[in-house]
Coordinates of C-alpha atoms in Angstrom, one line a residue:
M1 CA 25.1 -28.1 12.9
R2 CA 28.6 -27.1 11.6
I3 CA 29.3 -23.4 11.2
T4 CA 32.8 -22.4 10.0
L5 CA 35.0 -19.9 11.9
M6 CA 34.7 -17.4 9.1
Y7 CA 30.9 -17.6 9.3
K8 CA 31.1 -17.0 13.1
I9 CA 33.3 -14.0 12.7
M10 CA 31.2 -12.4 9.9
A11 CA 28.0 -13.1 11.9
L12 CA 29.5 -11.4 15.0
I13 CA 30.5 -8.3 13.0
M14 CA 27.0 -8.1 11.4
T15 CA 25.2 -8.6 14.7
I16 CA 27.2 -5.7 16.3
M17 CA 26.5 -3.5 13.3
S18 CA 22.8 -4.4 13.3
A19 CA 22.6 -3.2 16.9
L20 CA 23.6 0.2 15.7
G21 CA 20.6 0.4 13.3
I22 CA 17.1 1.6 14.0
G23 CA 14.7 -1.2 14.7
L24 CA 13.5 -3.6 17.4
T25 CA 15.7 -3.6 20.5
E26 CA 13.5 -5.7 22.8
P27 CA 13.3 -9.4 22.5
P28 CA 9.8 -11.0 21.6
A29 CA 7.3 -11.4 24.4
T30 CA 6.8 -14.8 25.9
D31 CA 3.2 -14.5 27.3
D32 CA 1.6 -15.8 24.0
P33 CA 3.8 -18.7 23.2
I34 CA 3.8 -20.8 20.0
K35 CA 1.6 -23.9 20.4
V36 CA 1.4 -27.2 18.7
R37 CA -2.1 -28.5 18.0
D38 CA -2.9 -31.9 19.6
D39 CA -4.5 -33.1 16.3
A40 CA -1.6 -32.0 14.1
N41 CA 0.2 -34.7 12.0
M42 CA 2.9 -32.1 11.1
T43 CA 3.8 -28.6 12.3
F44 CA 6.0 -26.3 10.3
V45 CA 7.1 -22.7 10.2
A46 CA 6.3 -20.7 7.0
W47 CA 8.2 -17.4 6.5
G48 CA 9.1 -15.3 3.5
D49 CA 11.7 -12.6 2.7
T50 CA 14.0 -12.3 5.7
Q51 CA 16.3 -10.2 3.3
V52 CA 19.1 -9.9 5.9
S53 CA 21.4 -7.2 4.6
N54 CA 25.1 -6.2 5.1
Y55 CA 24.1 -2.6 5.0
L56 CA 20.4 -2.2 5.8
F57 CA 21.1 -3.2 9.4
S58 CA 17.8 -2.2 11.0
R59 CA 15.8 -5.0 9.2
N60 CA 18.1 -7.7 10.6
Q61 CA 16.7 -7.3 14.1
Y62 CA 13.3 -8.5 13.0
T63 CA 14.7 -11.8 11.8
K64 CA 16.8 -12.2 14.9
N65 CA 13.7 -11.5 17.1
A66 CA 11.6 -13.9 15.0
C67 CA 14.2 -16.7 15.5
T68 CA 14.3 -16.0 19.2
D69 CA 10.5 -16.5 19.3
L70 CA 11.0 -19.9 17.7
V71 CA 13.7 -20.8 20.1
N72 CA 11.6 -19.7 23.1
S73 CA 8.9 -22.2 22.1
N74 CA 11.4 -25.1 22.6
I75 CA 9.4 -26.9 19.8
D76 CA 11.2 -29.2 17.4
F77 CA 9.4 -28.2 14.2
D78 CA 9.0 -30.8 11.4
A79 CA 10.2 -28.2 8.9
F80 CA 11.3 -24.6 8.8
V81 CA 10.3 -23.2 5.5
V82 CA 11.3 -19.8 4.0
A83 CA 9.9 -18.9 0.6
G84 CA 12.9 -17.0 -0.8
D85 CA 14.8 -13.7 -0.6
M86 CA 16.8 -15.0 2.4
A87 CA 19.5 -12.4 1.8
E88 CA 19.4 -8.9 0.3
N89 CA 22.2 -9.6 -2.1
G90 CA 23.1 -13.2 -1.6
L91 CA 26.4 -12.4 0.1
T92 CA 28.5 -14.7 2.2
A93 CA 28.4 -12.3 5.1
E94 CA 24.6 -12.1 4.9
Y95 CA 24.3 -15.9 4.9
A96 CA 26.6 -16.0 7.9
T97 CA 24.3 -13.7 9.8
L98 CA 21.3 -15.9 8.9
A99 CA 23.1 -19.0 10.0
D100 CA 23.8 -17.4 13.3
Y101 CA 20.1 -16.5 13.8
F102 CA 18.7 -19.8 12.5
S103 CA 21.1 -22.4 14.0
P104 CA 19.6 -22.4 17.5
V105 CA 16.1 -23.2 16.2
K106 CA 14.9 -26.8 16.7
T107 CA 13.8 -28.2 13.4
K108 CA 14.1 -31.5 11.6
A109 CA 15.1 -29.6 8.4
Y110 CA 15.6 -26.2 7.0
V111 CA 13.6 -26.0 3.8
F112 CA 14.6 -22.9 1.9
C113 CA 13.8 -21.6 -1.5
E114 CA 16.0 -19.0 -3.3
G115 CA 14.5 -15.7 -4.3
N116 CA 15.5 -13.1 -6.9
H117 CA 17.6 -11.3 -4.3
D118 CA 19.6 -14.4 -3.6
V119 CA 20.8 -15.1 -7.1
R120 CA 20.7 -11.8 -9.1
L121 CA 23.9 -10.1 -7.9
K122 CA 26.5 -12.3 -9.6
A123 CA 26.7 -15.2 -12.0
Y124 CA 24.0 -17.8 -11.4
S125 CA 26.5 -20.6 -10.9
V126 CA 28.3 -18.6 -8.2
Q127 CA 25.1 -17.5 -6.4
S128 CA 23.4 -20.8 -6.5
K129 CA 26.5 -22.6 -5.0
R130 CA 26.7 -20.0 -2.3
F131 CA 23.0 -20.6 -1.4
M132 CA 23.4 -24.4 -1.4
K133 CA 26.5 -24.2 0.8
F134 CA 24.6 -22.1 3.3
M135 CA 21.6 -24.4 3.4
N136 CA 23.6 -27.6 3.5
A137 CA 25.7 -26.3 6.4
L138 CA 22.5 -25.6 8.4
N139 CA 21.2 -29.1 7.6
A140 CA 24.5 -30.9 8.2
D141 CA 23.0 -32.7 11.2
N142 CA 19.6 -33.3 9.7
G143 CA 20.5 -35.4 6.7
L144 CA 19.1 -33.0 4.0
T145 CA 21.7 -32.2 1.4
I146 CA 20.9 -30.6 -1.9
D147 CA 23.0 -30.3 -5.1
K148 CA 20.5 -28.2 -7.0
L149 CA 18.0 -25.5 -6.1
N150 CA 14.9 -27.5 -6.9
Y151 CA 14.5 -30.4 -4.6
T152 CA 12.0 -32.3 -2.4
Y153 CA 11.8 -32.9 1.4
E154 CA 9.3 -35.2 3.1
A155 CA 8.2 -34.7 6.7
N156 CA 5.8 -37.1 8.5
G157 CA 4.6 -38.4 5.1
Y158 CA 4.0 -34.9 3.7
K159 CA 6.0 -33.6 0.7
F160 CA 7.5 -30.2 0.1
I161 CA 8.5 -29.5 -3.5
V162 CA 10.9 -26.6 -3.8
L163 CA 11.1 -24.7 -7.1
S164 CA 13.8 -22.2 -8.1
T165 CA 14.7 -20.2 -11.2
D166 CA 17.1 -22.0 -13.5
R167 CA 18.9 -18.9 -14.6
T168 CA 19.4 -15.3 -13.4
E169 CA 16.3 -13.1 -13.8
F170 CA 16.1 -9.7 -12.1
E171 CA 12.6 -10.2 -10.7
E172 CA 10.9 -13.2 -12.4
N173 CA 11.5 -17.0 -12.6
W174 CA 12.6 -19.1 -15.5
F175 CA 11.9 -22.8 -15.3
S176 CA 13.6 -25.3 -17.7
D177 CA 11.5 -27.9 -19.4
E178 CA 13.3 -30.4 -17.2
Q179 CA 12.3 -28.8 -14.0
L180 CA 8.6 -28.5 -15.1
K181 CA 8.6 -32.2 -16.0
W182 CA 10.1 -33.0 -12.7
L183 CA 7.4 -31.0 -10.9
D184 CA 4.7 -32.9 -12.7
E185 CA 6.2 -36.2 -11.9
E186 CA 6.7 -35.3 -8.2
L187 CA 3.1 -34.1 -7.9
A188 CA 1.8 -37.3 -9.7
S189 CA 3.6 -39.5 -7.2
S190 CA 2.5 -37.5 -4.1
A191 CA -1.1 -36.6 -4.8
K192 CA -2.6 -40.1 -4.9
D193 CA -3.2 -40.5 -1.2
G194 CA -5.2 -37.3 -0.6
K195 CA -2.5 -35.6 1.5
P196 CA -1.6 -32.0 0.8
V197 CA 1.5 -31.3 -1.2
F198 CA 3.4 -28.1 -0.5
V199 CA 5.0 -26.4 -3.6
V200 CA 7.4 -23.7 -2.5
N201 CA 8.4 -20.9 -4.9
H202 CA 9.4 -17.3 -4.3
Q203 CA 7.2 -15.5 -6.8
P204 CA 3.4 -16.1 -7.0
L205 CA 1.3 -16.7 -10.1
A206 CA 0.3 -13.8 -12.3
Y207 CA -3.0 -12.1 -11.5
T208 CA -3.2 -13.6 -8.0
H209 CA -2.9 -11.9 -4.6
G210 CA -4.0 -8.6 -6.1
L211 CA -1.3 -8.5 -8.8
P212 CA -0.2 -6.5 -10.6
N213 CA -1.7 -3.7 -8.3
T214 CA -0.2 -5.1 -5.1
W215 CA 3.2 -4.9 -6.8
G216 CA 2.5 -1.3 -7.8
S217 CA 3.3 -1.7 -11.5
P218 CA 1.3 -1.3 -14.8
V219 CA 3.2 -4.2 -16.2
E220 CA 0.7 -7.2 -16.0
S221 CA 3.3 -9.8 -15.2
A222 CA 5.0 -7.7 -12.6
G223 CA 5.5 -9.4 -9.2
S224 CA 4.8 -12.9 -10.5
V225 CA 6.8 -15.8 -11.9
G226 CA 6.5 -14.2 -15.3
K227 CA 5.7 -15.7 -18.7
Q228 CA 5.6 -19.3 -17.5
S229 CA 2.8 -18.6 -14.9
D230 CA 0.1 -20.3 -16.9
Q231 CA 2.3 -23.3 -17.6
L232 CA 3.2 -23.7 -13.9
F233 CA -0.4 -23.3 -12.8
N234 CA -1.7 -25.9 -15.4
I235 CA 0.7 -28.5 -14.0
M236 CA -0.3 -27.9 -10.4
N237 CA -4.0 -27.7 -11.3
K238 CA -4.0 -31.3 -12.4
Y239 CA -3.9 -32.5 -8.8
Q240 CA -5.9 -32.0 -5.7
N241 CA -4.7 -30.5 -2.4
V242 CA -1.8 -28.6 -3.8
V243 CA -0.8 -25.7 -1.6
F244 CA 1.4 -23.2 -3.4
L245 CA 3.6 -21.2 -0.9
T246 CA 5.2 -18.0 -2.1
G247 CA 6.6 -14.7 -0.8
H248 CA 8.0 -11.7 -2.8
L249 CA 5.1 -9.4 -2.4
H250 CA 5.6 -8.3 1.3
T251 CA 1.8 -8.4 1.8
A252 CA 0.4 -8.2 5.3
F253 CA -2.2 -10.4 6.9
G254 CA -5.5 -9.6 5.1
E255 CA -7.5 -10.3 1.9
Y256 CA -4.5 -10.8 -0.5
L257 CA -2.7 -13.6 1.3
Y258 CA -5.0 -16.5 0.3
E259 CA -7.1 -17.5 -2.6
K260 CA -8.1 -20.7 -4.3
K261 CA -7.7 -20.9 -8.1
D262 CA -9.5 -24.0 -9.4
N263 CA -7.7 -26.9 -7.5
V264 CA -4.7 -24.9 -6.3
H265 CA -4.6 -23.2 -2.9
L266 CA -2.4 -20.1 -3.1
V267 CA -0.8 -18.8 0.1
N268 CA 1.5 -15.7 -0.1
V269 CA 3.6 -15.5 3.1
P270 CA 4.3 -12.0 4.5
S271 CA 7.8 -10.7 5.0
I272 CA 9.9 -11.2 8.1
G273 CA 12.6 -8.6 7.4
I274 CA 10.6 -5.8 5.7
S275 CA 7.5 -3.9 6.7
N276 CA 4.4 -5.4 5.0
K277 CA 1.6 -3.6 3.2
D278 CA -1.9 -3.9 1.8
G279 CA -3.3 -5.6 4.9
I280 CA -4.8 -5.3 8.3
Y281 CA -1.5 -5.6 10.2
N282 CA 1.3 -3.9 8.3
Q283 CA 4.3 -4.8 10.4
A284 CA 7.6 -6.7 9.7
G285 CA 8.2 -10.0 11.4
L286 CA 5.1 -11.8 10.1
G287 CA 4.6 -15.4 9.1
F288 CA 2.7 -18.6 10.0
I289 CA 2.8 -21.6 12.2
V290 CA 1.2 -24.3 9.9
S291 CA -0.6 -27.3 11.3
V292 CA -1.5 -30.2 9.1
T293 CA -4.4 -32.5 10.3
D294 CA -6.2 -35.3 8.6
N295 CA -8.7 -32.9 7.1
Q296 CA -7.3 -29.4 7.1
V297 CA -4.2 -27.2 6.8
I298 CA -4.3 -24.4 9.3
F299 CA -2.1 -21.3 8.9
S300 CA -1.9 -19.6 12.3
A301 CA -0.8 -16.0 11.8
R302 CA 1.9 -14.7 14.1
D303 CA 4.0 -11.6 14.7
F304 CA 7.2 -13.5 15.4
A305 CA 9.2 -10.4 16.0
L306 CA 6.9 -9.4 18.9
G307 CA 5.9 -12.9 20.0
K308 CA 2.2 -12.9 19.6
Y309 CA -0.5 -14.5 17.5
V310 CA -2.7 -12.4 15.1
P311 CA -5.8 -14.6 14.8
E312 CA -7.5 -12.2 12.3
G313 CA -4.8 -13.3 9.8
D314 CA -5.5 -17.1 10.1
I315 CA -6.1 -19.2 7.0
V316 CA -7.9 -22.6 7.1
I317 CA -7.8 -24.9 4.1
D318 CA -10.2 -27.8 3.9
L319 CA -8.7 -30.8 2.2
V320 CA -10.5 -32.8 -0.6
K321 CA -10.9 -36.5 0.4

C-alpha cells in the first residue's frame, strides 16, 4: 500500500492528539480471537460509521483498537467493508488517520461506501474525489481502483454492489436514474446462480430498523435514504438473496439490526466510532465478522474495540436455493 509523506505526518499528529482525548487506552484483548469458519466460502469484515474526527479525538481510539483487533487475528480477509461515514467531515487529515489505522489490516480489498458526513462539507466533486483518492491509495496493491462512488467488487464469486449519493444531501441519498438502472443490471447479472449479493449503502430504507423512531425524529423519512426508498427497494426486491448492508443509525446489537422485507435481507451495521443505542449492548466499536457458506450468511457480532465476540448479537440468514 502506498501512503504519501503528507498522509503519514497528518496521521502522526492526529494519533498524538487522539491520545490526549478521553476514550479507550488499552489495546483489545487477545483471548477471544477472530475465527474463520471451516465451511466459509468467503469471510469479510462489516463495519459502519468510524467517523474519525480531527477534533472529536476520543472516538478515534475505538477505530484504532478495532483495527488492532483485525491485525491481531493475522487473517487475510476477503473484503473489509465499511458502510459509510468514514470521516466526520471528509477532511484529508481525517482520511490520513484512517489510512494509518487501516493499512496494517490484511485484506484482499477495502470496500468502502461514502456516507453523508463524507460528502456534505464542501462541493460534491471535491469531497467525492477526496474519498476516492483515499480508497484508491489503500487499494493500490490490491488492484481495486474506482473512478466513481458507485462500483462493484467480487470476492470468491460473491458480488458487492456499492451505492452512493449522486449529489450532496445533508442526511439523505439521491440516486440518479443512471445509477438505479446500473443497480438493476448488476443484480440481474449476479442473482442467477443463487449466491447472495451484498448491496452496500450508508442509509437504510424508510420504515425499517425502527425508523423513524430510532432516528429520534417525527419526520417519517428521517434516517433513511429519503424519497427514493421505495424505488430502491422495488429494484432489490425483484431478486432473491439480496443482503442490503447499511449504517447511519448507530444502533447496537439487538432487535433493530436485522429484518427481512419480502425478498430483501436488511442488515444495519452498528457504529465503530460512536456509542451505539437502542440495543442490548450499547458500546462503540461494534461490527460483524461475516461468513458466507453454501446455504447461509452468518453475521458474528463482535466488540472489536475490546476484542471479544457478543454472540447474542449474531444474525443468521438462510439462503433461498
